[in-house]
Amino acid sequence: MTTLKDLSRHLGLSVTQVSRALNDHADVSEKTKVRVRDAAKSLNYEANVLARRLVTGRSGIVGLVYPTMPDPSDSWYFMQFVAGLSKEFSRLGRQFMLHMPDDAGDHLDVYDRLVRSRSIDGFIIMTPMVADPRVNFLRSRSVPFVLHGQTMDEPDYPFFDIDNMAVGYDLTAYLADRGHREIAIINGNPGASFVERRFDGYRQALRERGLPNRAQFEAAGMMTADLGLLETVRMFQSDGPKPTGIIASNLRIAKGIISALNAMGLRVPQDVSVVAHDDKLPDVSAESLGSGLTTTEAPLGDSWEPLARFLNATLDGAPLSEVQEVGPHSLVERGSVAVR
Amino acid sequence: MTTLKDLSRHLGLSVTQVSRALNDHADVSEKTKVRVRDAAKSLNYEANVLARRLVTGRSGIVGLVYPTMPDPSDSWYFMQFVAGLSKEFSRLGRQFMLHMPDDAGDHLDVYDRLVRSRSIDGFIIMTPMVADPRVNFLRSRSVPFVLHGQTMDEPDYPFFDIDNMAVGYDLTAYLADRGHREIAIINGNPGASFVERRFDGYRQALRERGLPNRAQFEAAGMMTADLGLLETVRMFQSDGPKPTGIIASNLRIAKGIISALNAMGLRVPQDVSVVAHDDKLPDVSAESLGSGLTTTEAPLGDSWEPLARFLNATLDGAPLSEVQEVGPHSLVERGSVAVR
DNA sequence: TAACGTTGCCGAAACGTTTCGGTAAATAGC
DNA sequence: GCTATTTACCGAAACGTTTCGGCAACGTTA
């Protein structure tokens, strides 16, 4: 394999100058640069990344620690995410590495080891918690990272997110403004930041309109059709008021809600209205649920490009203002809501 | 960050001896080893992989170049594969990196770049072709790799595979031995080694029994339910003899076959018998197809452990005999075959 | 006691880059 | 014509490991 030394010998230049020429530094004459580049090409020279990494102290690799083995139904999303990040980073000249620890937990030890052995330059963090230990840990070690989402405090780190509070608010307001007074929400795992933000939006919309905020109308859990089904049945079988409108935090939950309503002989939207947030994953579509589901939508698939870009820019020293973004979402009416 | 030098100063030992102690070399006294290990732990020392890589010339990273963006229905399998390899390698002290090139093709250029820049020590190669250019390329550069499958020639490389010829043979023989004379097979993409081997087994079983081997009874394509459906319809709508037994190369194809038969008013197994190979993927189960499908089975999920182990051993210099294995498969009768 | 193998240790070189500090020669300023 | 600046280059150090060759001290053997 050709090294810089070979090249320098061959050209009658110092190793220093050859290195600087190839890296396009200012104090190399244009003529020499051309000469060096030609020689590099003809000698089939490719820089040894291992040596470069040692001296720069950077591995050139960014990582994602995937917390759990995803549910089979999440696998398409997972794959899209991994593939998207992988490609995006390779386009940006970095490598992306996935780490899947065996056991559950926040895996701070995994981060610690990766950081200490200097094998990872920066991290992508998915679905952050309200107070996320990973964020605190990486911040304390001043290791670069980018969040898919935000924690609850003012973000002093790079992130890409959608306005989940607005999502919760918009869906609630949509139902309320059409006369619904008893509105339930079936949300994701408690503690996850996006879940709490959607709850916040939901509560704020209720509060502003003087509508009741009932504890038994707030459900949370792993976002599956089963959750939607079970929680809907629970709400309709317990004593007290029944919801006339239900908000689902994703389409799988919505699917479960609709199954439950059908099973109980309730029609959508005549008896109960249903709205949901749609991540635009290919496993379920809002059109195909019932006779079309009214949703807020924001494609999850649009997130990896900014995430990769932001982490990359951060590693290149970009200021915080350039690596924070709240992406758009929109409301699409499809007729799963009746006016009361 | 603690370095070897810090450690050696702290212990009053030479850097050499500290390094050798941590790497468990023979010429370090047991007492010193313990002392060094304790100090390393208490000083929170973790070897700088970048330096180690430079001096050993090895990146410690193995790679998989995933050829295409998998079909959504393949994503669970893909994820299992990636997760399995990732974990397995991390257990073995290596890191696993996925590369997903944008465009289709052999991606020999991708392999070339990864090899030349010394960023990957070895590769896992999935679904090899009968004559696989990647195998030839890596062999010519003497880069270690392991095959999930085999090419058609005598394998002089590490691999894990199942006996696909036997799979084709067993399924065919099972039908033939129950009186079927017109047996069709719907297989995977032509050129893939496992596909051709199953065809070979199918043909051999027919030949040995003096049964006709009709070109129109051999179908191949992307292994989806659509393929099974379309090819079944084609076989029954064209002139000439109709199959009384159909072999599906996986359960998705089988599902399509059964849909087609149902649509045409044919019953399984009374009118047409169906058997399949079952990879034990969680999206379809042999039990739930029709009233239970007779299959050969070999869990794909059992493959990544040997694959990782073999590549790892190869990198550590293990002889070929220890890194080649043909895994088991079994035949499970479930009553989708009628005796004629 | 002399020769010899074993044990436990060390200094220095090597891996192939990048970069710091310095230095001649060429150019510019006045 | 003299000083100041710019241009183009170089030697050497640094990054943190692993490993090669050597070397004392010690016990064993004859």
XYZ file of C-alpha atoms (C1' of nucleotides) in Angstrom:
740
model
C 0.000 0.000 0.000
C 1.268 3.435 -0.865
C 1.982 5.795 2.013
C 2.688 9.468 2.255
C 6.353 8.681 2.584
C 6.377 6.781 -0.701
C 4.652 9.682 -2.317
C 7.045 12.229 -0.885
C 10.057 10.238 -1.988
C 8.628 9.853 -5.438
C 7.957 13.583 -5.730
C 11.072 14.879 -4.042
C 8.939 16.751 -1.517
C 8.641 16.492 2.236
C 5.925 14.380 3.800
C 4.576 17.553 5.352
C 4.107 19.260 2.059
C 2.505 16.263 0.425
C 0.033 15.973 3.282
C -0.766 19.659 3.090
C -1.135 19.522 -0.656
C -3.614 16.669 -0.495
C -5.580 18.418 2.224
C -5.665 21.581 0.142
C -3.881 23.835 2.600
C -3.109 27.422 1.712
C 0.654 27.374 1.821
C 1.167 24.990 -1.063
C 1.563 26.348 -4.549
C -1.138 25.461 -7.016
C 1.434 23.853 -9.238
C 2.617 21.515 -6.490
C -0.928 20.630 -5.532
C -1.655 19.472 -9.040
C 1.596 17.539 -9.211
C 0.888 15.839 -5.888
C -2.667 14.974 -6.746
C -1.586 13.450 -10.033
C 1.087 11.384 -8.358
C -1.385 10.242 -5.688
C -3.780 9.095 -8.339
C -1.163 7.322 -10.415
C 0.330 5.573 -7.390
C -3.162 4.612 -6.264
C -2.673 6.324 -2.938
C -5.488 6.265 -0.396
C -4.905 7.869 2.994
C -4.756 5.418 5.861
C -7.761 6.446 7.888
C -6.398 4.642 10.922
C -3.381 6.905 11.128
C -5.439 9.950 10.418
C -7.836 9.023 13.157
C -5.118 8.563 15.719
C -3.615 11.957 15.134
C -6.913 13.806 14.867
C -8.393 11.923 17.795
C -11.574 11.399 15.830
C -12.933 8.072 14.659
C -15.087 9.516 11.910
C -17.898 7.338 13.153
C -21.188 8.414 14.610
C -23.422 6.066 16.502
C -26.942 5.246 17.460
C -27.540 3.142 20.535
C -30.828 1.488 19.831
C -32.405 0.943 23.184
C -34.604 -2.084 22.667
C -35.289 -4.737 20.160
C -38.087 -3.093 18.242
C -41.500 -4.628 18.065
C -41.923 -6.468 14.752
C -44.460 -3.912 13.689
C -41.900 -1.167 14.250
C -39.332 -2.842 12.121
C -40.129 -1.045 8.936
C -39.674 2.240 10.703
C -36.506 1.058 12.348
C -35.117 -0.065 9.042
C -35.970 3.172 7.344
C -34.336 5.025 10.155
C -31.159 2.979 10.083
C -30.958 2.987 6.315
C -31.699 6.693 6.132
C -29.091 7.674 8.686
C -26.558 5.287 7.234
C -26.877 6.706 3.745
C -27.100 10.270 4.868
C -23.917 10.046 6.885
C -22.049 8.231 4.195
C -22.994 11.058 1.846
C -21.547 13.458 4.390
C -18.298 11.505 4.559
C -18.889 9.877 7.905
C -19.723 6.390 8.924
C -22.726 5.388 10.913
C -22.707 2.579 13.414
C -25.600 0.946 15.142
C -25.196 -0.434 18.640
C -27.764 -2.790 20.029
C -27.123 -3.688 23.645
C -28.549 -6.934 24.905
C -30.346 -5.737 27.974
C -32.795 -2.961 28.607
C -32.033 0.263 30.471
C -30.576 3.601 29.531
C -27.233 2.014 28.627
C -25.131 4.798 29.987
C -22.375 2.224 30.359
C -22.496 1.554 26.638
C -22.186 5.251 25.876
C -19.425 5.491 28.431
C -17.399 2.717 26.913
C -17.848 4.034 23.394
C -16.794 7.488 24.464
C -13.865 6.360 26.560
C -12.451 4.133 23.867
C -12.898 7.053 21.483
C -14.651 4.881 18.944
C -17.596 7.202 18.406
C -17.420 10.910 17.655
C -21.060 11.703 18.249
C -24.454 10.200 18.876
C -27.986 10.306 17.604
C -30.479 9.987 20.432
C -33.971 8.807 19.698
C -37.197 9.317 21.614
C -35.774 11.278 24.515
C -37.372 11.209 27.929
C -38.627 14.288 29.714
C -35.396 14.330 31.700
C -33.118 12.134 29.713
C -30.103 10.609 31.480
C -28.334 10.064 28.177
C -28.514 13.735 27.381
C -27.182 14.660 30.770
C -24.422 12.122 30.512
C -23.220 13.148 27.072
C -23.482 16.797 27.947
C -21.377 16.235 31.056
C -18.691 14.598 28.933
C -19.121 17.237 26.236
C -19.664 14.586 23.608
C -21.545 15.890 20.581
C -25.011 14.517 19.940
C -28.250 15.314 18.191
C -31.720 14.594 19.496
C -34.652 13.259 17.610
C -37.033 15.211 19.742
C -36.334 17.408 22.743
C -36.188 17.032 26.471
C -38.481 19.357 28.382
C -36.050 22.115 29.294
C -34.804 24.785 26.929
C -32.734 22.838 24.410
C -29.052 23.797 24.494
C -28.192 20.985 22.098
C -28.803 20.155 18.446
C -32.164 18.597 17.716
C -34.822 17.957 15.131
C -38.370 17.674 16.334
C -41.938 18.443 15.451
C -44.157 20.588 17.636
C -45.750 17.805 19.633
C -47.483 20.178 21.960
C -49.197 21.723 18.942
C -50.080 18.257 17.674
C -51.862 17.489 20.928
C -53.475 20.902 20.966
C -54.617 20.822 17.352
C -56.261 17.421 17.593
C -58.031 18.341 20.816
C -59.139 21.725 19.518
C -60.411 20.139 16.330
C -62.757 17.906 18.318
C -63.695 20.572 20.863
C -64.490 23.120 18.197
C -66.974 20.645 16.726
C -68.921 20.397 19.920
C -67.193 17.541 21.713
C -66.999 17.993 25.468
C -65.770 14.560 26.526
C -62.467 13.990 24.756
C -60.099 11.132 25.509
C -56.522 10.606 24.415
C -54.546 7.392 24.031
C -50.886 8.232 23.983
C -47.426 6.607 23.953
C -45.234 5.473 26.823
C -45.289 7.909 29.734
C -42.038 9.734 30.309
C -41.205 10.045 26.634
C -40.935 13.695 25.874
C -43.167 13.679 22.821
C -45.865 11.904 24.816
C -45.827 14.433 27.619
C -45.833 17.310 25.163
C -48.888 15.920 23.440
C -50.574 15.538 26.813
C -49.665 19.154 27.595
C -51.194 20.340 24.353
C -54.309 18.291 25.006
C -54.716 19.716 28.498
C -54.113 23.244 27.405
C -56.761 23.045 24.688
C -59.252 21.637 27.195
C -58.395 24.269 29.781
C -58.706 27.160 27.359
C -62.189 25.970 26.477
C -63.294 25.180 29.988
C -63.727 21.490 29.207
C -63.252 18.755 31.801
C -59.843 17.091 31.993
C -60.574 13.614 33.325
C -57.801 11.344 34.511
C -59.571 8.281 33.175
C -59.559 9.830 29.700
C -55.790 9.955 29.567
C -54.263 6.622 28.614
C -50.667 5.798 27.810
C -48.592 2.756 26.903
C -46.737 1.046 24.122
C -48.214 2.358 20.914
C -49.884 -0.737 19.541
C -53.339 -1.590 18.275
C -53.806 -3.612 21.449
C -53.350 -0.527 23.573
C -55.977 1.341 21.569
C -58.364 -1.546 21.806
C -57.968 -2.225 25.505
C -58.080 1.389 26.609
C -61.156 2.120 24.504
C -62.995 -0.829 25.981
C -61.912 0.252 29.450
C -63.231 3.777 28.953
C -66.596 2.596 27.719
C -67.049 -0.094 30.321
C -66.192 1.934 33.400
C -68.704 4.099 35.180
C -69.020 7.784 34.587
C -69.077 9.799 31.373
C -68.060 8.231 28.073
C -65.901 10.003 25.520
C -67.516 11.272 22.349
C -64.166 11.885 20.712
C -60.888 9.967 21.009
C -57.401 11.066 20.055
C -54.866 8.423 19.068
C -51.174 9.202 19.233
C -50.516 7.091 16.163
C -52.373 5.081 13.563
C -51.802 1.728 15.172
C -53.536 2.921 18.299
C -56.290 4.356 16.111
C -56.723 1.005 14.463
C -57.254 -0.608 17.838
C -59.713 2.081 18.868
C -61.769 1.522 15.747
C -61.761 -2.247 16.243
C -62.986 -1.758 19.785
C -65.728 0.654 18.759
C -66.860 -1.708 16.012
C -66.908 -4.597 18.420
C -69.029 -2.608 20.833
C -71.445 -1.688 18.036
C -70.455 1.975 17.986
C -70.087 3.752 14.657
C -67.403 6.227 13.581
C -68.135 9.096 13.423
C -71.875 8.977 14.242
C -71.414 7.630 17.771
C -67.771 8.377 18.489
C -65.343 10.589 16.604
C -61.710 9.539 16.218
C -58.656 11.564 15.228
C -54.997 10.607 15.259
C -51.479 11.665 14.587
C -50.031 10.043 11.472
C -46.291 9.361 11.215
C -46.758 8.275 7.618
C -45.381 4.827 8.190
C -46.296 2.364 5.504
C -47.934 -0.267 7.682
C -51.229 1.574 8.142
C -52.687 4.480 6.231
C -55.142 7.047 7.508
C -57.235 6.598 4.365
C -57.774 2.928 5.005
C -58.888 3.258 8.620
C -62.663 3.219 8.843
C -63.827 5.483 6.062
C -60.791 7.733 6.357
C -59.310 9.186 9.500
C -58.787 12.873 10.211
C -55.176 13.315 11.271
C -52.323 15.625 11.952
C -49.464 14.380 9.861
C -45.695 14.715 9.912
C -43.658 12.051 8.143
C -41.147 10.470 10.487
C -39.170 9.637 7.371
C -38.389 13.319 6.929
C -36.367 13.405 10.095
C -33.188 11.536 9.374
C -31.873 13.959 6.805
C -31.852 16.925 9.209
C -30.633 14.705 12.044
C -27.612 13.570 10.081
C -26.984 17.050 8.781
C -27.156 18.578 12.244
C -24.838 16.084 13.887
C -22.403 16.429 11.050
C -22.469 20.210 11.259
C -22.041 20.075 15.018
C -18.952 17.932 14.646
C -17.659 20.498 12.185
C -18.214 23.198 14.771
C -21.437 24.788 13.560
C -23.188 27.129 16.018
C -26.263 25.890 17.857
C -28.646 28.122 15.912
C -27.927 26.197 12.703
C -28.580 22.780 14.141
C -31.965 23.128 15.771
C -35.203 22.794 13.900
C -38.846 22.176 14.536
C -40.300 20.575 11.442
C -43.813 21.184 10.121
C -46.983 19.210 10.623
C -50.359 19.627 9.012
C -53.967 18.713 9.687
C -55.795 16.607 7.134
C -59.590 16.288 7.390
C -61.059 12.990 6.311
C -64.431 12.752 7.957
C -63.939 10.638 11.056
C -65.362 13.459 13.161
C -69.039 14.320 13.590
C -70.306 17.714 14.713
C -72.323 17.435 17.894
C -8.255 10.560 29.471
C -5.955 8.009 31.004
C -3.299 6.541 28.748
C -0.905 3.666 29.068
C 1.792 6.143 29.977
C -0.214 7.489 32.903
C -0.805 3.981 34.053
C 2.852 3.023 33.790
C 3.959 6.107 35.686
C 1.416 5.402 38.384
C 2.533 1.802 38.716
C 6.244 2.319 38.341
C 6.281 -0.086 35.419
C 7.244 0.350 31.799
C 4.587 1.056 29.206
C 5.551 -2.211 27.570
C 4.830 -4.239 30.608
C 1.546 -2.531 31.300
C 0.402 -3.180 27.761
C 1.452 -6.793 27.952
C -0.223 -7.210 31.322
C -3.521 -5.887 30.045
C -3.307 -8.083 26.982
C -2.599 -11.083 29.163
C 0.771 -11.976 27.696
C 2.800 -14.827 29.097
C 5.862 -12.974 30.316
C 4.116 -10.939 32.963
C 3.850 -12.279 36.475
C 0.395 -13.018 37.730
C 0.904 -10.586 40.560
C 1.715 -7.730 38.222
C -1.237 -8.551 36.002
C -3.589 -8.220 38.928
C -1.935 -5.013 40.057
C -2.155 -3.541 36.567
C -5.743 -4.550 36.046
C -6.734 -3.029 39.358
C -4.972 0.201 38.565
C -6.575 0.299 35.112
C -9.975 -0.066 36.654
C -9.408 2.501 39.363
C -7.944 5.022 36.939
C -10.836 4.361 34.593
C -8.500 3.393 31.797
C -9.894 2.278 28.456
C -7.504 1.537 25.604
C -7.573 4.041 22.793
C -8.839 1.936 19.932
C -7.555 4.429 17.404
C -3.943 3.899 18.445
C -4.383 0.191 18.651
C -5.863 0.109 15.197
C -3.002 2.021 13.704
C -0.374 -0.270 15.082
C -2.219 -3.495 14.389
C -3.401 -2.317 10.989
C -6.847 -3.596 11.808
C -9.963 -1.507 12.277
C -11.748 -4.051 14.450
C -14.836 -3.462 12.361
C -16.609 -5.951 10.176
C -19.126 -4.913 7.589
C -22.194 -5.921 5.706
C -22.943 -4.198 2.435
C -26.685 -4.489 2.157
C -27.396 -4.608 -1.522
C -30.873 -3.158 -1.797
C -33.404 -1.354 0.236
C -35.406 -4.278 1.522
C -39.029 -4.671 0.703
C -41.153 -3.554 3.660
C -42.232 -7.140 4.176
C -38.595 -8.160 4.495
C -37.865 -5.571 7.089
C -38.431 -7.726 10.093
C -35.977 -10.216 8.738
C -33.531 -7.477 7.892
C -33.801 -6.044 11.339
C -33.304 -9.398 12.999
C -30.305 -9.953 10.838
C -28.731 -6.602 11.579
C -29.541 -6.766 15.250
C -28.318 -10.336 15.519
C -25.022 -9.675 13.804
C -24.527 -6.451 15.675
C -24.983 -8.066 19.048
C -23.064 -11.174 18.204
C -20.039 -9.236 17.051
C -20.116 -6.910 19.983
C -20.089 -9.962 22.219
C -17.020 -11.143 20.326
C -15.303 -7.820 20.843
C -15.730 -6.499 17.336
C -17.913 -3.856 15.886
C -20.379 -4.364 13.112
C -21.094 -1.780 10.483
C -23.866 -1.703 7.963
C -23.324 -0.078 4.596
C -26.278 0.744 2.410
C -25.245 2.087 -0.953
C -27.749 4.230 -2.794
C -27.799 2.492 -6.117
C -28.237 -1.107 -7.155
C -25.483 -3.331 -8.527
C -22.579 -5.361 -7.216
C -21.103 -2.439 -5.318
C -17.634 -3.739 -5.900
C -16.549 -0.113 -5.739
C -17.964 0.122 -2.239
C -16.036 -2.940 -1.147
C -12.949 -1.571 -2.842
C -13.104 1.736 -1.060
C -13.732 0.118 2.307
C -10.830 -2.244 1.795
C -8.395 0.354 0.503
C -9.063 2.778 3.317
C -8.607 -0.116 5.734
C -11.852 0.696 7.502
C -13.246 -2.823 7.394
C -11.436 -5.986 8.432
C -13.880 -8.453 6.962
C -17.276 -8.832 5.367
C -20.455 -10.797 5.682
C -21.934 -11.604 2.298
C -25.606 -12.389 2.041
C -27.525 -14.340 -0.597
C -24.605 -15.129 -2.866
C -25.102 -15.646 -6.571
C -24.127 -18.826 -8.368
C -20.949 -17.087 -9.478
C -20.658 -14.169 -7.150
C -18.486 -11.234 -8.208
C -18.131 -10.068 -4.603
C -16.640 -13.369 -3.604
C -14.191 -13.254 -6.458
C -13.261 -9.701 -5.683
C -12.647 -10.193 -1.991
C -10.781 -13.411 -2.630
C -8.530 -11.644 -5.125
C -7.692 -9.031 -2.494
C -7.405 -11.699 0.174
C -9.880 -9.867 2.368
C -11.574 -12.148 4.909
C -15.286 -12.754 4.522
C -18.009 -15.202 5.451
C -20.887 -16.253 3.244
C -24.462 -16.694 4.257
C -24.892 -19.458 1.719
C -22.435 -20.785 -0.826
C -21.538 -20.152 -4.420
C -21.783 -23.190 -6.665
C -18.139 -24.279 -6.712
C -16.368 -26.090 -3.914
C -16.289 -23.533 -1.114
C -12.753 -22.480 -0.173
C -14.066 -19.789 2.135
C -15.933 -19.619 5.445
C -19.676 -20.030 5.180
C -22.852 -20.993 6.948
C -25.611 -22.478 4.872
C -28.376 -25.002 4.920
C -28.559 -27.835 2.419
C -30.791 -26.158 -0.115
C -30.425 -28.936 -2.605
C -31.815 -31.308 0.004
C -34.618 -28.861 0.749
C -35.649 -28.899 -2.911
C -35.233 -32.648 -3.053
C -37.135 -33.391 0.138
C -40.153 -31.299 -0.764
C -40.328 -32.778 -4.234
C -39.853 -36.326 -3.002
C -42.519 -35.818 -0.358
C -45.091 -34.983 -3.025
C -43.842 -37.569 -5.507
C -43.888 -40.334 -2.928
C -47.559 -39.552 -2.306
C -48.498 -40.152 -5.910
C -48.059 -36.695 -7.414
C -46.708 -36.747 -10.969
C -47.188 -33.092 -11.939
C -45.200 -31.069 -9.469
C -44.506 -27.358 -9.834
C -42.081 -25.158 -7.925
C -42.188 -21.417 -7.327
C -38.754 -20.266 -6.315
C -36.735 -17.101 -5.572
C -34.783 -14.853 -7.897
C -32.844 -16.780 -10.525
C -29.086 -16.631 -10.148
C -29.186 -16.711 -6.376
C -27.313 -19.767 -5.288
C -29.924 -21.068 -2.876
C -32.554 -20.800 -5.609
C -30.534 -22.793 -8.126
C -29.708 -25.403 -5.533
C -33.359 -25.893 -4.714
C -34.103 -26.211 -8.420
C -31.320 -28.802 -8.658
C -32.801 -30.825 -5.827
C -36.252 -30.587 -7.369
C -34.972 -31.804 -10.739
C -32.963 -34.621 -9.259
C -35.940 -35.938 -7.307
C -38.080 -35.847 -10.449
C -35.367 -37.508 -12.524
C -34.778 -40.281 -10.030
C -38.485 -41.080 -10.132
C -38.913 -40.756 -13.868
C -41.319 -37.872 -13.495
C -41.661 -35.126 -16.105
C -39.650 -31.952 -15.575
C -41.664 -29.238 -17.295
C -40.223 -25.801 -17.930
C -43.590 -24.171 -17.331
C -43.675 -25.706 -13.851
C -40.508 -23.893 -12.772
C -41.195 -20.325 -11.752
C -38.848 -17.825 -10.158
C -38.903 -14.230 -9.014
C -38.962 -11.965 -5.992
C -40.289 -14.055 -3.151
C -43.592 -12.348 -2.467
C -47.194 -13.442 -2.158
C -47.809 -11.742 -5.496
C -45.335 -14.038 -7.195
C -47.072 -17.099 -5.768
C -50.440 -15.817 -6.806
C -49.537 -14.808 -10.344
C -47.518 -17.910 -11.151
C -50.205 -20.223 -9.816
C -52.837 -18.538 -11.919
C -50.543 -18.712 -14.950
C -49.961 -22.440 -14.482
C -53.640 -23.200 -14.230
C -54.730 -20.966 -17.057
C -52.210 -22.058 -19.664
C -52.712 -25.095 -21.856
C -51.270 -28.492 -21.077
C -51.098 -30.410 -17.818
C -51.887 -28.759 -14.503
C -49.850 -29.315 -11.351
C -51.349 -31.443 -8.590
C -48.677 -30.373 -6.133
C -46.892 -27.052 -5.771
C -43.681 -26.293 -3.903
C -43.188 -22.779 -2.535
C -39.722 -21.558 -1.729
C -41.000 -19.596 1.231
C -44.206 -18.966 3.126
C -45.026 -15.701 1.464
C -45.072 -17.418 -1.894
C -47.168 -20.185 -0.353
C -49.632 -17.627 0.878
C -50.040 -16.297 -2.648
C -50.451 -19.803 -4.018
C -53.212 -20.555 -1.561
C -54.987 -17.283 -2.322
C -54.864 -18.106 -6.015
C -56.152 -21.637 -5.502
C -58.975 -20.357 -3.311
C -59.880 -17.753 -5.889
C -60.016 -20.404 -8.577
C -62.236 -22.588 -6.410
C -59.603 -25.235 -5.821
C -59.229 -26.763 -2.391
C -56.012 -27.595 -0.489
C -55.203 -30.466 -0.288
C -58.135 -32.184 -2.017
C -57.580 -30.568 -5.413
C -54.015 -29.322 -5.157
C -51.350 -30.110 -2.568
C -49.000 -27.393 -1.399
C -45.688 -27.640 0.483
C -43.159 -24.944 1.271
C -39.892 -24.106 2.876
C -40.310 -22.173 6.100
C -37.642 -19.714 7.238
C -39.473 -19.244 10.522
C -39.950 -15.554 10.018
C -42.630 -14.093 12.222
C -44.751 -12.497 9.521
C -46.438 -15.730 8.376
C -46.633 -19.067 10.081
C -47.034 -22.456 8.472
C -49.772 -23.321 10.950
C -51.931 -20.396 9.919
C -51.764 -21.030 6.172
C -54.837 -22.911 5.041
C -55.346 -25.601 7.603
C -51.626 -25.993 8.243
C -48.878 -26.280 5.670
C -46.408 -29.143 5.407
C -42.940 -27.605 5.297
C -39.248 -28.093 5.516
C -38.063 -25.710 8.143
C -34.774 -24.064 9.046
C -34.883 -20.860 11.067
C -33.035 -18.084 9.305
C -32.622 -16.578 12.718
C -30.229 -19.357 13.618
C -27.724 -18.202 11.050
C -26.231 -15.034 12.404
C -24.601 -16.612 15.398
C -22.462 -18.991 13.308
C -21.861 -16.288 10.725
C -20.457 -13.909 13.288
C -18.513 -16.654 14.976
C -16.976 -17.842 11.722
C -15.916 -14.423 10.538
C -14.473 -13.680 13.916
C -12.554 -16.946 13.977
C -11.298 -16.368 10.465
C -9.946 -12.982 11.449
C -8.230 -14.699 14.338
C -6.632 -17.117 11.923
C -8.788 -20.198 12.363
C -8.416 -22.929 9.730
C -11.091 -23.314 7.086
C -12.434 -26.543 8.519
C -13.622 -24.752 11.650
C -15.537 -22.045 9.842
C -17.715 -23.946 7.444
C -21.019 -25.423 8.414
C -24.182 -26.711 6.843
C -26.975 -26.258 9.345
C -29.879 -28.641 9.812
C -33.370 -28.545 8.388
C -36.341 -30.710 9.156
C -39.596 -31.724 7.554
C -42.816 -30.997 9.413
C -46.033 -32.639 8.204
C -49.189 -30.630 8.623
C -51.677 -32.020 6.162
C -51.569 -29.783 3.138
C -50.764 -32.785 0.975
C -53.256 -35.375 -0.278
C -52.288 -38.847 -1.408
C -53.293 -39.457 -5.007
C 31.264 -23.884 39.706
C 30.235 -23.208 34.982
C 26.844 -23.321 31.604
C 22.104 -22.803 30.590
C 17.181 -22.117 30.441
C 13.373 -19.411 32.538
C 11.129 -15.530 34.344
C 9.947 -10.850 34.463
C 10.952 -6.812 32.931
C 12.483 -2.647 29.870
C 13.918 0.811 25.949
C 13.109 1.966 21.547
C 11.078 1.534 17.214
C 7.151 1.286 14.522
C 2.350 2.252 12.554
C 1.119 6.773 8.925
C -0.780 10.640 9.534
C -1.222 15.922 10.981
C 0.674 20.044 12.698
C 3.845 23.301 15.154
C 7.533 26.226 14.623
C 10.914 27.732 11.767
C 13.384 29.304 7.517
C 14.997 30.584 3.203
C 13.634 32.951 -1.037
C 10.661 35.982 -3.409
C 7.933 40.038 -3.424
C 6.167 44.426 -1.825
C 6.391 49.004 0.279
C 8.500 53.352 0.669
C 18.211 49.881 -1.447
C 16.603 48.515 2.764
C 13.067 46.592 5.575
C 8.682 44.077 6.017
C 5.686 40.783 4.380
C 4.293 36.887 1.867
C 5.083 32.445 -0.263
C 6.503 27.797 -0.338
C 8.643 24.678 1.824
C 10.779 21.464 5.619
C 12.196 18.794 10.122
C 10.576 17.000 14.040
C 7.210 16.003 17.317
C 2.982 14.108 18.450
C -1.085 10.796 18.707
C -1.167 5.948 22.046
C -0.635 1.702 21.194
C 2.004 -3.002 20.163
C 6.113 -5.537 19.604
C 11.070 -6.667 18.782
C 15.292 -7.530 20.826
C 17.799 -7.479 24.795
C 19.049 -8.093 29.676
C 19.494 -8.940 34.402
C 18.346 -12.195 38.153
C 17.463 -16.637 39.505
C 17.209 -21.508 39.730
C 18.548 -25.853 37.556
C 21.611 -29.168 35.788
C 25.997 -31.574 35.323
